mmCIF file of C-alpha atoms in Angstrom:
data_model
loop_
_atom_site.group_PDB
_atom_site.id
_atom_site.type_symbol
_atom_site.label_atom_id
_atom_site.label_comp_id
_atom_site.label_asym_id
_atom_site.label_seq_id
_atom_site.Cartn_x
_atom_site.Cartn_y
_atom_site.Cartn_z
ATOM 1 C CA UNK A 1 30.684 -5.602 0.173
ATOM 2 C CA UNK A 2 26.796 -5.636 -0.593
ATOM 3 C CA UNK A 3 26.199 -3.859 2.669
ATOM 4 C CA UNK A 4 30.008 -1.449 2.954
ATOM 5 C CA UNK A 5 30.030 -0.241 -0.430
ATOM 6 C CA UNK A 6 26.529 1.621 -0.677
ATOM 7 C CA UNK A 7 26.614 2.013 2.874
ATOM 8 C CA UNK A 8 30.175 4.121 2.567
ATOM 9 C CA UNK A 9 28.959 5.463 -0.569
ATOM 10 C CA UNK A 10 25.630 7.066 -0.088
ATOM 11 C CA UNK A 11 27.540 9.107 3.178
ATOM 12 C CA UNK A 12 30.098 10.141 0.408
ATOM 13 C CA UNK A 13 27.561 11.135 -2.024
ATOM 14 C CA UNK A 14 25.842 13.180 0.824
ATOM 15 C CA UNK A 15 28.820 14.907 1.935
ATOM 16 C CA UNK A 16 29.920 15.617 -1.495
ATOM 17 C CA UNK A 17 26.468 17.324 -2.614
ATOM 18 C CA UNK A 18 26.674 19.248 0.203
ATOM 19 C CA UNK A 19 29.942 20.366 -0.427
ATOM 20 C CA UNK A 20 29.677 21.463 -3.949
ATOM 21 C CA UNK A 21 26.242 22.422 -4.361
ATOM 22 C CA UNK A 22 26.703 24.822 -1.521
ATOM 23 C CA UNK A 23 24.383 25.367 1.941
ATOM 24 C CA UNK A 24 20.708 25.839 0.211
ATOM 25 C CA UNK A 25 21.130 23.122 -3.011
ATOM 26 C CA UNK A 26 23.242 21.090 -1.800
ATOM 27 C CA UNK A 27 21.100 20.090 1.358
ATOM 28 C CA UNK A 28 18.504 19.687 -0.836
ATOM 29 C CA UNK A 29 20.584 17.529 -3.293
ATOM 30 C CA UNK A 30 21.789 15.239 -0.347
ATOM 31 C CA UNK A 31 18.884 12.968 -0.372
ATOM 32 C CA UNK A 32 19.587 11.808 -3.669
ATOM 33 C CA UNK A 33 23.352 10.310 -1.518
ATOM 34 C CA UNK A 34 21.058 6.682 -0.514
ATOM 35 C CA UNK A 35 19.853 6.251 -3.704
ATOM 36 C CA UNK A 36 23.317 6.808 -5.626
ATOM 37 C CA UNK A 37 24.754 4.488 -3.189
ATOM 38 C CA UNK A 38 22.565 1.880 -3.686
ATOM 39 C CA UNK A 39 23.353 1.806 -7.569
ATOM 40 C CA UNK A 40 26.827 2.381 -6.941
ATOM 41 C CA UNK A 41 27.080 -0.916 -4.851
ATOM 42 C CA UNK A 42 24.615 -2.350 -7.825
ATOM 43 C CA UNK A 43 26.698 -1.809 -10.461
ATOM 44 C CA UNK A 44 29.944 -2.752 -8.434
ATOM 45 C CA UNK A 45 29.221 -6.287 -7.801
ATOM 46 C CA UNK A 46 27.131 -7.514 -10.854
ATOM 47 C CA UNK A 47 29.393 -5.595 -12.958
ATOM 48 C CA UNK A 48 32.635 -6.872 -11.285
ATOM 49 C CA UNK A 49 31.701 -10.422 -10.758
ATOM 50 C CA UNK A 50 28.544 -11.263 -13.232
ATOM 51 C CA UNK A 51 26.122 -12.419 -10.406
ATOM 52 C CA UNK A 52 23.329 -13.572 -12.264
ATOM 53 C CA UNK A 53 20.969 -11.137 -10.830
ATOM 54 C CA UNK A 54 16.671 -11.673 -10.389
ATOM 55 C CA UNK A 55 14.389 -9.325 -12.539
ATOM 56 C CA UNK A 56 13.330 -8.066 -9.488
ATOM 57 C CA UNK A 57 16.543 -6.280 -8.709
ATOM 58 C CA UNK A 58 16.779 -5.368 -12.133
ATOM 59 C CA UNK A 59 13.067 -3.532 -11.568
ATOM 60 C CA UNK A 60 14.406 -1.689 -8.371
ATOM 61 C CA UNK A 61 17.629 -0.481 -9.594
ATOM 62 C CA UNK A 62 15.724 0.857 -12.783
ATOM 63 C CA UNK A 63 13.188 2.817 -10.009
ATOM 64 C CA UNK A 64 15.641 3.811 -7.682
ATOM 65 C CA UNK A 65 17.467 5.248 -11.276
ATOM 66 C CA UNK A 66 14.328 7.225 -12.265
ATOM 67 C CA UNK A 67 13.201 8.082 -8.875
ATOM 68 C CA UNK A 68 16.546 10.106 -8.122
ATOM 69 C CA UNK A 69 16.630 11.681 -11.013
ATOM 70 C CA UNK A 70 12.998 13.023 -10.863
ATOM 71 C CA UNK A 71 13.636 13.429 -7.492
ATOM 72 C CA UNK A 72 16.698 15.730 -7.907
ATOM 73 C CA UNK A 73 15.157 17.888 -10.467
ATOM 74 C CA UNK A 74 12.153 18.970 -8.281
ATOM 75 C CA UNK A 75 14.928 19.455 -5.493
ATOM 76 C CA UNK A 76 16.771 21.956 -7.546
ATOM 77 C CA UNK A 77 13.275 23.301 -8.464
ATOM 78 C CA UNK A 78 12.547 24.021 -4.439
ATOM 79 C CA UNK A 79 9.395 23.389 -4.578
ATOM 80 C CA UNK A 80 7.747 22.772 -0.802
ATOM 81 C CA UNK A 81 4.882 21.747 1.412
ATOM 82 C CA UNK A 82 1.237 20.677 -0.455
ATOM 83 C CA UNK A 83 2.203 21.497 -3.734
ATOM 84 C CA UNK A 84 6.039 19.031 -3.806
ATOM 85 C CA UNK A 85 3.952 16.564 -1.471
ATOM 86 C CA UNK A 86 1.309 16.122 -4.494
ATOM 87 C CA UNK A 87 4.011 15.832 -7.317
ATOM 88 C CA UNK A 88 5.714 12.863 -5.196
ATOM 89 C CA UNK A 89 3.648 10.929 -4.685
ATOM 90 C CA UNK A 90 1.553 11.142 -8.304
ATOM 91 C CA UNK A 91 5.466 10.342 -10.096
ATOM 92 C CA UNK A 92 5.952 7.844 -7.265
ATOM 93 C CA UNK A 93 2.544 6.019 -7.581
ATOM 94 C CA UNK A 94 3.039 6.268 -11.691
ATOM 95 C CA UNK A 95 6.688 5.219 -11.482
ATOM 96 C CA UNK A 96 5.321 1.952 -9.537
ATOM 97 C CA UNK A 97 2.705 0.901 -12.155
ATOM 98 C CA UNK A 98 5.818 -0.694 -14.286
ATOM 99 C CA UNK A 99 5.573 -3.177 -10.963
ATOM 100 C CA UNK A 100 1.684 -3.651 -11.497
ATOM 101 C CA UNK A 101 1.910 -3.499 -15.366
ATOM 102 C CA UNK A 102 4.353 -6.684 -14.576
ATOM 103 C CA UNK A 103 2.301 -9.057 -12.550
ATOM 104 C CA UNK A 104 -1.007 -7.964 -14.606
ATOM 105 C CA UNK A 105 0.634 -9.041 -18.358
ATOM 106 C CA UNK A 106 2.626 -12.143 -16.621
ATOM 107 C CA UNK A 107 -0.574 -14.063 -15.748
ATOM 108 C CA UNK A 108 -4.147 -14.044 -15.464
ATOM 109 C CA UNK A 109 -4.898 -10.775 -13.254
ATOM 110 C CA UNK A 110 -8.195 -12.125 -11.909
ATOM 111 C CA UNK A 111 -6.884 -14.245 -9.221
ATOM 112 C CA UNK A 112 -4.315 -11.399 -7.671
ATOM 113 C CA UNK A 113 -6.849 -8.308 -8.305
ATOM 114 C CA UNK A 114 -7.272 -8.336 -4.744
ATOM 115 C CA UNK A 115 -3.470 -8.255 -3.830
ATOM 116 C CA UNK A 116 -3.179 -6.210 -7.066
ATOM 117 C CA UNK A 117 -5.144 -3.421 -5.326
ATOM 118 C CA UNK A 118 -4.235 -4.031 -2.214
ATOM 119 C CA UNK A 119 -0.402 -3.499 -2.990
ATOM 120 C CA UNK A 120 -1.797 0.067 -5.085
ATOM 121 C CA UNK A 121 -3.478 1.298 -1.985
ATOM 122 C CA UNK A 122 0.224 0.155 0.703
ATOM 123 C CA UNK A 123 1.853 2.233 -2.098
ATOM 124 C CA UNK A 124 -0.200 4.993 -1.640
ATOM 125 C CA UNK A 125 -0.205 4.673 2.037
ATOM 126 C CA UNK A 126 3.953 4.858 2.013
ATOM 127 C CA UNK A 127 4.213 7.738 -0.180
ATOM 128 C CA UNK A 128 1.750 9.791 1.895
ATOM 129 C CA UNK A 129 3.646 8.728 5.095
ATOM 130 C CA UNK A 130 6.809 9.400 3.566
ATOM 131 C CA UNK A 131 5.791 13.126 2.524
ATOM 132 C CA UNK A 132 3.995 14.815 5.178
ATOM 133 C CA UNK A 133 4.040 18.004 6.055
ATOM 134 C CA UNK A 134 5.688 18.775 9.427
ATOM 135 C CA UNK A 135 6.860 16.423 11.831
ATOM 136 C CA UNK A 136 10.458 15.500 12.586
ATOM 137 C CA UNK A 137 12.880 15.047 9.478
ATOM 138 C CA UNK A 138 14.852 12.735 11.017
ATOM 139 C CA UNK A 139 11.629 10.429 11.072
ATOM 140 C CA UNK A 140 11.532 9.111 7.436
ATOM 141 C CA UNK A 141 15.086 8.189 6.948
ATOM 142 C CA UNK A 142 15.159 6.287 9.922
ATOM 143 C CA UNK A 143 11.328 4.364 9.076
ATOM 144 C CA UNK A 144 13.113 3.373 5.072
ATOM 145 C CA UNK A 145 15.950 1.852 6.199
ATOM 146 C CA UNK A 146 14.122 -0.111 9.011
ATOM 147 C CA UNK A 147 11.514 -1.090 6.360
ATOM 148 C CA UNK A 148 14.139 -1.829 3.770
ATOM 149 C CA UNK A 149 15.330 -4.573 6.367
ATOM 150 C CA UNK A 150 11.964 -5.910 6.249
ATOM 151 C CA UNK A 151 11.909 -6.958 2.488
ATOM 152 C CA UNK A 152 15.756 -7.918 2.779
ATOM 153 C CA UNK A 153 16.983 -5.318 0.693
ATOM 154 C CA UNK A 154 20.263 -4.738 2.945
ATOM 155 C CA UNK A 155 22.215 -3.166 0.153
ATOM 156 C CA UNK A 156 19.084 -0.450 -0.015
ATOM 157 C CA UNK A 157 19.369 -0.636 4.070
ATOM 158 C CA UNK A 158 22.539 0.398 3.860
ATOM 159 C CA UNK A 159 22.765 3.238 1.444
ATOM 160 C CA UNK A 160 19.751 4.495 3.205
ATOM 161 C CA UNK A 161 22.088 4.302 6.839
ATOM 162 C CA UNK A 162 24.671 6.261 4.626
ATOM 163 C CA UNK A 163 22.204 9.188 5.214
ATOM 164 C CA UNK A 164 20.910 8.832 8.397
ATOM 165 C CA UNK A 165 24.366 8.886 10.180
ATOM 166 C CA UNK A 166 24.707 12.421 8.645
ATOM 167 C CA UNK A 167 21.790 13.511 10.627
ATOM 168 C CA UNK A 168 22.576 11.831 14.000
ATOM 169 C CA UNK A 169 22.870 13.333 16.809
ATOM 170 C CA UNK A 170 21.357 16.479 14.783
ATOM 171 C CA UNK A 171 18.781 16.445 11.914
ATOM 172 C CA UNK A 172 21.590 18.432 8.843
ATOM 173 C CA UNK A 173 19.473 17.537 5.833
ATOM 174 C CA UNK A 174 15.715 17.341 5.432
ATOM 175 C CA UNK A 175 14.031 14.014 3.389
ATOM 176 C CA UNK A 176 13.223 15.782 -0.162
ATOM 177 C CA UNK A 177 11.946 13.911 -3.401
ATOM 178 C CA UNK A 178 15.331 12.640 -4.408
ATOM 179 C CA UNK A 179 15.391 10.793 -0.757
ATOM 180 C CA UNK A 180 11.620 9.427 -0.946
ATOM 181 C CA UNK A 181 11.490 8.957 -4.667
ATOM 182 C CA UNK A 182 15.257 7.683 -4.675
ATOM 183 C CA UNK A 183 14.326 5.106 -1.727
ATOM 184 C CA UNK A 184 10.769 4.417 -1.605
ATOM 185 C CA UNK A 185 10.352 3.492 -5.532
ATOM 186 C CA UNK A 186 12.782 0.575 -4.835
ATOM 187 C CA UNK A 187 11.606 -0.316 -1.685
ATOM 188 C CA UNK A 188 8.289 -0.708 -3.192
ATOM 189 C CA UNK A 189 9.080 -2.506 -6.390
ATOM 190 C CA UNK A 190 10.666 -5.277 -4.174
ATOM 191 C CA UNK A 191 7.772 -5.423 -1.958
ATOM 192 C CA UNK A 192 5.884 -5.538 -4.704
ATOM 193 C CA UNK A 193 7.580 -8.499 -6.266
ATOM 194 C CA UNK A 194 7.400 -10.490 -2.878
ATOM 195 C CA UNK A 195 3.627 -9.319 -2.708
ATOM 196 C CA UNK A 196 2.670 -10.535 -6.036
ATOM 197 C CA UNK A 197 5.342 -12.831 -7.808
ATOM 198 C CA UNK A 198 6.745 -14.797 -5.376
ATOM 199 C CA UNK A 199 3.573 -15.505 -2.561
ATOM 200 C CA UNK A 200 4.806 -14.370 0.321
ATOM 201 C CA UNK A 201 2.406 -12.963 3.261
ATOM 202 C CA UNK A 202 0.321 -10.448 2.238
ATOM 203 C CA UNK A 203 -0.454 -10.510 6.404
ATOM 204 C CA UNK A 204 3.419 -9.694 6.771
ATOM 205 C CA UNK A 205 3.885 -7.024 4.683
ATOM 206 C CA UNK A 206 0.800 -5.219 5.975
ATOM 207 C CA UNK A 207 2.072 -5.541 9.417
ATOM 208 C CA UNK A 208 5.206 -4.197 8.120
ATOM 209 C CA UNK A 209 3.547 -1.073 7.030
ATOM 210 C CA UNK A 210 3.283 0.069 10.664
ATOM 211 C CA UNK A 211 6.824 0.892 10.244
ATOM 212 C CA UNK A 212 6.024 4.169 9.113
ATOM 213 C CA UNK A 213 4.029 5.027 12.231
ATOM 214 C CA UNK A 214 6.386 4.032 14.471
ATOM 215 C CA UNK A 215 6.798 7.513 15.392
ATOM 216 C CA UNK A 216 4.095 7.552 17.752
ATOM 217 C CA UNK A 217 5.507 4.321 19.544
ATOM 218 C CA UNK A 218 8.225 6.278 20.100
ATOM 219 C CA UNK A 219 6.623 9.436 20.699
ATOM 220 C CA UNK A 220 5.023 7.624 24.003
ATOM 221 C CA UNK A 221 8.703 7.403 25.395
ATOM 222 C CA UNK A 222 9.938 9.886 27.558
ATOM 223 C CA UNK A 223 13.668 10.663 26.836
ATOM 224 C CA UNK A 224 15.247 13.793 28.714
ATOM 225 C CA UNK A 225 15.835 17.032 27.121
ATOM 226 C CA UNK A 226 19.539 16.199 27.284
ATOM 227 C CA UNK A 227 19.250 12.961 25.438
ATOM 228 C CA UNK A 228 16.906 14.044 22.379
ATOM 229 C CA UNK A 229 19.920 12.119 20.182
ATOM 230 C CA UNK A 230 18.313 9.131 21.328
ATOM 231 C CA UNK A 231 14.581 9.533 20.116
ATOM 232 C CA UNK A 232 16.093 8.085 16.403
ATOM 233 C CA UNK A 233 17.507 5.062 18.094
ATOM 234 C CA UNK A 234 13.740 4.366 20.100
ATOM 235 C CA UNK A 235 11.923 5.168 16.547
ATOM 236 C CA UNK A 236 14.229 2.406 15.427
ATOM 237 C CA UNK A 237 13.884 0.111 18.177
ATOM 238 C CA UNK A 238 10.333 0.278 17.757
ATOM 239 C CA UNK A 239 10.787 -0.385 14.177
ATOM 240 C CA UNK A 240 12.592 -3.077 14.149
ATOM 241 C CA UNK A 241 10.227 -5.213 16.469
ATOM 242 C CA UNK A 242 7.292 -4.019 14.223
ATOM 243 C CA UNK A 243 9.698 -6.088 11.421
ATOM 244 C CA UNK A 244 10.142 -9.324 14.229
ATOM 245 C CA UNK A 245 6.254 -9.171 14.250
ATOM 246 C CA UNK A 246 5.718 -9.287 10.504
ATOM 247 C CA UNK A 247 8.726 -12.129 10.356
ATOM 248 C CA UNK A 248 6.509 -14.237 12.858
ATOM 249 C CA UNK A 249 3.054 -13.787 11.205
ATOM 250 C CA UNK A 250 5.197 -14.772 7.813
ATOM 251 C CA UNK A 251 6.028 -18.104 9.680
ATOM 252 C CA UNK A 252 2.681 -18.223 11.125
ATOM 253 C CA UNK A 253 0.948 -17.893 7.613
ATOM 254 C CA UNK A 254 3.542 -20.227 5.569
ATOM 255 C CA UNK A 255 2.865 -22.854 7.985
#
């Protein structure tokens, strides 16, 4: 259920923005379908059941919340290129100090200033990967729900899948702010907590930030012009064993 239901709903929330927001909006509007699954299949089992649920998820659902919203308002706006790109990632980066503003009152900041500033610049980093200008929009989709795997946030996996199969074989919707802001704010605020509440490998979640270049791994395979369809699959192939790496230097450090 934690993987089905914002998997199934995301694609239903994309095809349903499309649908009634029309061609121009409502391909804009789309991106906000991950996000919207993801808090559908939130509110679904803790609601239904009463799974006692960590702060952390409580922190995520909260961005991912915010993040769409924002998101979908400067989608409706169409705003585009330099000027949206800017806007992103200054909400994004100010949405994400509720995670900093967390681990800085909880204890003494002195000892995690390092990681503190570390995790402020991998934020940056993200957001700036996850809005640039040109390039392939099937890219980013593909890169979140890879990197979503990384942290273990299946559910957010999932929802983020919901979109991607709507542009496989061919890109139909390009990654707006309700997609990066919807997805990445979540993403982050559970990378965050791993980062700086529960000591896990700072070495393994750098290494998984070179999921969002794994572009140019796959950019160095040559796939015929009949298969382009394909080049997702390689980005996430190449992906995925940037997430085995970061899994083994997480063992390797731990021990």
């Amino acid at each position: 259920m934690a993987i089905v239901l914002p998997l199934l709903g995301a694609a239903a929330a994309v095809g349903l923005a499309r649908l009634l927001a029309g061609k121009d909006v409502g391909a804009r509007l789309a991106g906000a379908g991950p996000a919207a699954g993801f808090i559908l299949a939130y509110a679904a089992v803790v609601g239904s059941h009463g799974v006692p649920v960590p702060f952390a998820d409580h922190k995520a659902l909260a961005l991912a919340l915010m993040g769409v919203v924002v998101g979908i308002l400067l989608d409706t706006e169409g705003w585009a290129g330099r000027r949206q790109r800017a806007v992103v990632i200054a909400i994004g980066v100010a949405l994400l100090g509720w995670v900093v503003a967390h681990a800085v009152l909880r204890t003494d900041p002195g000892p995690q200033r390092n990681l503190i500033v570390a995790y402020a610049a991998a934020a940056i980093l993200v957001f700036v990967r996850t809005t640039k200008v040109g390039g392939s929009a099937g890219t980013v989709p593909v890169q979140l729900v890879v990197a979503a795997i990384g942290v273990a946030a299946m559910a957010l996996a999932a929802a983020g899948l919901g979109f991607v199969v709507w542009n496989w074989p061919a890109v139909r919707f390009n990654p707006g702010p309700a997609l990066v802001l919807g997805m990445v704010t979540p993403l982050l605020a559970l990378a965050g907590t791993l980062m700086l509440d529960r000591d896990s490998s700072p070495a393994a979640l750098a290494v998984l930030l070179l999921v969002f270049f794994s572009e140019w791994i796959a950019a160095k395979v040559h796939i015929g012009g009949g298969a382009k369809g394909m080049r997702p699959m390689v980005m996430a192939g190449s992906g995925l064993a940037v997430v085995v790496v970061a899994v083994l230097v997480a063992v390797w450090t731990a021990g």
